[in-house]
Coordinates of C-alpha atoms in Angstrom, one line a residue:
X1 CA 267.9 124.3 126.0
X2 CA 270.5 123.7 128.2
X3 CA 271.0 122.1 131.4
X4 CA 273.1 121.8 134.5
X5 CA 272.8 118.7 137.2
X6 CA 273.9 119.5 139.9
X7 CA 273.6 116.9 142.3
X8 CA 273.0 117.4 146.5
X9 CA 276.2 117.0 148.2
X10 CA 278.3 118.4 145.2
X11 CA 281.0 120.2 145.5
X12 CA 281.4 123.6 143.2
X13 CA 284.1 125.8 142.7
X14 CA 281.5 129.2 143.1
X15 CA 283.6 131.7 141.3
X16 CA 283.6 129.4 138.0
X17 CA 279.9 128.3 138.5
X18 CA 279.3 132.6 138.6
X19 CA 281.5 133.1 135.9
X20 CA 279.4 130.4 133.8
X21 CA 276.2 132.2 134.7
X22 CA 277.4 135.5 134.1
X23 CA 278.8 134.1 130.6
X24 CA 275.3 132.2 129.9
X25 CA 274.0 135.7 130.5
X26 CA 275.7 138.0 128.5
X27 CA 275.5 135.5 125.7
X28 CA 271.5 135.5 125.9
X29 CA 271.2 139.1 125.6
X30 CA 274.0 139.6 122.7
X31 CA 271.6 136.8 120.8
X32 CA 268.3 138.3 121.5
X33 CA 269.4 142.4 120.9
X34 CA 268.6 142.3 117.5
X35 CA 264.9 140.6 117.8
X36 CA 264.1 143.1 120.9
X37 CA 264.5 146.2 118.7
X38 CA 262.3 147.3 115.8
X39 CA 259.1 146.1 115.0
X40 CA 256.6 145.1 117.9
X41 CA 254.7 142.1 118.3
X42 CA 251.8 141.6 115.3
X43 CA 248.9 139.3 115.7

């Protein structure tokens, strides 16, 4: 896991805080293609 503090009164540049999240994002699915395909869940 990963974590972000962000604390109140903060500034943040939003288009690099989006860009992060979009990055964080497209990373998480490109790691978890090859376990959603195939085989399905077994008890």
């Amino acid at each position: 896991r990963r974590a972000i503090d962000i604390r109140e009164g903060e500034v943040l540049a939003a288009a690099a805080f989006k860009a992060l999240i979009q990055a964080a994002v497209a990373e998480n699915l490109r790691s978890s293609a090859p376990n959603s395909q195939g085989r399905g869940r077994t008890a």
